[in-house]
JSON list of C-alpha atoms and ligand atoms in Angstrom, two decimals:
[
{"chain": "A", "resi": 257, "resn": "UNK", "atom": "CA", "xyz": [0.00, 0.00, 0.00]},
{"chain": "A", "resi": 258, "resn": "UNK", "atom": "CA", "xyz": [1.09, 3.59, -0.77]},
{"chain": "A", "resi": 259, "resn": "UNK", "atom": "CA", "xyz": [0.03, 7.34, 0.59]},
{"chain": "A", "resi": 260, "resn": "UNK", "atom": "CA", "xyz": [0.37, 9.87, -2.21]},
{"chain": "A", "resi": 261, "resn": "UNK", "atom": "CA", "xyz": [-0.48, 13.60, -1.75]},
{"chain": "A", "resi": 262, "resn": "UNK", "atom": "CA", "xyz": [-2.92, 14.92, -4.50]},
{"chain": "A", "resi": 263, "resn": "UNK", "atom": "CA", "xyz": [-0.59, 16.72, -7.09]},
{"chain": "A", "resi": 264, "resn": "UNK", "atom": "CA", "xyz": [-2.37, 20.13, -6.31]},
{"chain": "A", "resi": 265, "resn": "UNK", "atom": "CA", "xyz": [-2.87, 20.16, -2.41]},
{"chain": "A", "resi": 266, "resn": "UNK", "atom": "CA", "xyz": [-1.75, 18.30, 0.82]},
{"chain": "A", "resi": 267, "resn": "UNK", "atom": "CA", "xyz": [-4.76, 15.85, 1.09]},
{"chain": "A", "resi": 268, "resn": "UNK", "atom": "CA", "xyz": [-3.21, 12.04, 0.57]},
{"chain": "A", "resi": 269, "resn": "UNK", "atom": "CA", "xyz": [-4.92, 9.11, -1.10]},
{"chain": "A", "resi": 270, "resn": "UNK", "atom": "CA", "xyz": [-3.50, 5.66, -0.58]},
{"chain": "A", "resi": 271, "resn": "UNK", "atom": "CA", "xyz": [-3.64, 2.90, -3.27]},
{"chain": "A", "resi": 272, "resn": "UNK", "atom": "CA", "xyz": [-2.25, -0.86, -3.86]},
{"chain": "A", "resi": 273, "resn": "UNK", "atom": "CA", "xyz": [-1.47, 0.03, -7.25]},
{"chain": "A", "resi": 274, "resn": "UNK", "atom": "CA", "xyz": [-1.32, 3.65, -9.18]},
{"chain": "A", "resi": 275, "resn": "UNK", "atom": "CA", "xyz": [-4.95, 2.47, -10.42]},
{"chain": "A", "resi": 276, "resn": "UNK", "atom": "CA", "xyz": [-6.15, 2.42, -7.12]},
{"chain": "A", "resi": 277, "resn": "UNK", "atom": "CA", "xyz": [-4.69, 5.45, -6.34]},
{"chain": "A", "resi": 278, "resn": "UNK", "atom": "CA", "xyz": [-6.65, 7.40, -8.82]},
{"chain": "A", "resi": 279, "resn": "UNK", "atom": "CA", "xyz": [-9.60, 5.92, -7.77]},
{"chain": "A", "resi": 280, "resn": "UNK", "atom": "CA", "xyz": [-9.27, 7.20, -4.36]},
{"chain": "A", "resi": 281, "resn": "UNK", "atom": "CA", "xyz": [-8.11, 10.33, -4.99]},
{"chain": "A", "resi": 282, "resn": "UNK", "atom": "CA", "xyz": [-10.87, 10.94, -7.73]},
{"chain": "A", "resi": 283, "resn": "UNK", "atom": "CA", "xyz": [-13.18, 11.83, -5.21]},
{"chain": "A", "resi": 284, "resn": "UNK", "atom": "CA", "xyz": [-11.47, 14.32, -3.60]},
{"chain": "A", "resi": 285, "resn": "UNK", "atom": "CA", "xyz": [-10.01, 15.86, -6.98]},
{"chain": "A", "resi": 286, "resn": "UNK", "atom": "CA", "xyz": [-14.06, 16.30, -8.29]},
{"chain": "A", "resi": 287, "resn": "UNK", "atom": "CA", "xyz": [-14.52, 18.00, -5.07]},
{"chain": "A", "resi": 288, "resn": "UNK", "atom": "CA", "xyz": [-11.74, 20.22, -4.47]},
{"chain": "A", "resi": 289, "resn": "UNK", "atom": "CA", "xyz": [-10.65, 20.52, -7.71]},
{"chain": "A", "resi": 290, "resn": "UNK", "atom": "CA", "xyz": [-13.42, 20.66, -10.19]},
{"chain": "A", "resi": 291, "resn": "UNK", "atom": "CA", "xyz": [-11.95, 23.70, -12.28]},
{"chain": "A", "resi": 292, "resn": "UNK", "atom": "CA", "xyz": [-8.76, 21.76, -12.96]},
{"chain": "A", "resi": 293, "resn": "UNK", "atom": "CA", "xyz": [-10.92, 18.67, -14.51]},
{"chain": "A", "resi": 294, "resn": "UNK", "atom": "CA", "xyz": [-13.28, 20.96, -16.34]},
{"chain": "A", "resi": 295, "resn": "UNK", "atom": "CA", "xyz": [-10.67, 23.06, -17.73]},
{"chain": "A", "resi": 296, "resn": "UNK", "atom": "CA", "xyz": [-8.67, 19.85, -18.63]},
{"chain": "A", "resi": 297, "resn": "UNK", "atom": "CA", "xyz": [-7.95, 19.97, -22.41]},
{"chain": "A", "resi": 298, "resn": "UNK", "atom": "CA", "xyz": [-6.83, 16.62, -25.07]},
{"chain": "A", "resi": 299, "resn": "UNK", "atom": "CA", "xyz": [-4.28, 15.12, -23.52]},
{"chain": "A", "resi": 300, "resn": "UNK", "atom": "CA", "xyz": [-3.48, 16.69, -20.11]},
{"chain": "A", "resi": 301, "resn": "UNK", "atom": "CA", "xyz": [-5.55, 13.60, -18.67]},
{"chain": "A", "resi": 302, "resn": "UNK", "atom": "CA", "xyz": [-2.60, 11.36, -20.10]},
{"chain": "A", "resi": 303, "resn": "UNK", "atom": "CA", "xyz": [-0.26, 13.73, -19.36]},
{"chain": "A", "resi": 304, "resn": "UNK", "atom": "CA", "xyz": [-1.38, 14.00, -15.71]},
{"chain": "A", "resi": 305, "resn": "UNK", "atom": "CA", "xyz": [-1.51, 10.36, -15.11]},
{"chain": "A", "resi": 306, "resn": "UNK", "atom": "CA", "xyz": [1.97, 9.99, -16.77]},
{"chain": "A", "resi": 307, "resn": "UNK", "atom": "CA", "xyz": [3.17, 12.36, -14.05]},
{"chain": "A", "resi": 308, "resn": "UNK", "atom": "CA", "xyz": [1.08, 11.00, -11.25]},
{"chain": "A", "resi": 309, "resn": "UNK", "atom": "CA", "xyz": [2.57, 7.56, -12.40]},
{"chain": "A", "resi": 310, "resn": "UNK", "atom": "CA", "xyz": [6.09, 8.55, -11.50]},
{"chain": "A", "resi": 311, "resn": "UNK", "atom": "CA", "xyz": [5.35, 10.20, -8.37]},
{"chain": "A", "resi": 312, "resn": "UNK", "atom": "CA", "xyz": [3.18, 6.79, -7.32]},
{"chain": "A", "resi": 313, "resn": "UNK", "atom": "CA", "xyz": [6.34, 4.44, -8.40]},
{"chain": "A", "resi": 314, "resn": "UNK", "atom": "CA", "xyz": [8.64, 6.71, -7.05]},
{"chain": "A", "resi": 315, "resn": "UNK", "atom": "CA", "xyz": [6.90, 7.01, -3.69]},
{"chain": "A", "resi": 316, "resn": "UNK", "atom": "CA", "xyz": [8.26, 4.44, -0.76]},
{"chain": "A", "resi": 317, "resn": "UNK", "atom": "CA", "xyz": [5.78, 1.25, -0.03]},
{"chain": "A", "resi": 318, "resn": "UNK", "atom": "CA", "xyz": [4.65, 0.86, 3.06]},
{"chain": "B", "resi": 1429, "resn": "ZN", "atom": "ZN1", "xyz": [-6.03, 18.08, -4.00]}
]
């Protein structure tokens, strides 16, 4: 299991596997961050989970 922060705030999410991860911080991202998924344009959603994928593998398991 892993604890990642959300890539725009503090709040953490925790996740077996960077799938899982997104799932549980989707939740919190609709809520505090609804702008940033609205205003998301082609490709920044692959673009953001590239990113978020690194951070995830990079982060230590617990
Ligand atoms: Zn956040």
């Amino acid at each position: 299991m892993k604890t990642l922060k959300c890539d725009l705030c503090e709040v953490t999410a925790e996740g077996e596997t960077f799938e899982a991860w997104m799932k549980a911080l989707m939740p919190h991202y609709m809520q505090a961050h609804p702008d940033v998924m609205k205003n998301a344009k082609e490709g920044d959603e692959q673009k953001w989970m590239t990113e978020n994928k690194v951070r995830f593998d990079a982060a230590p398991l617990k």
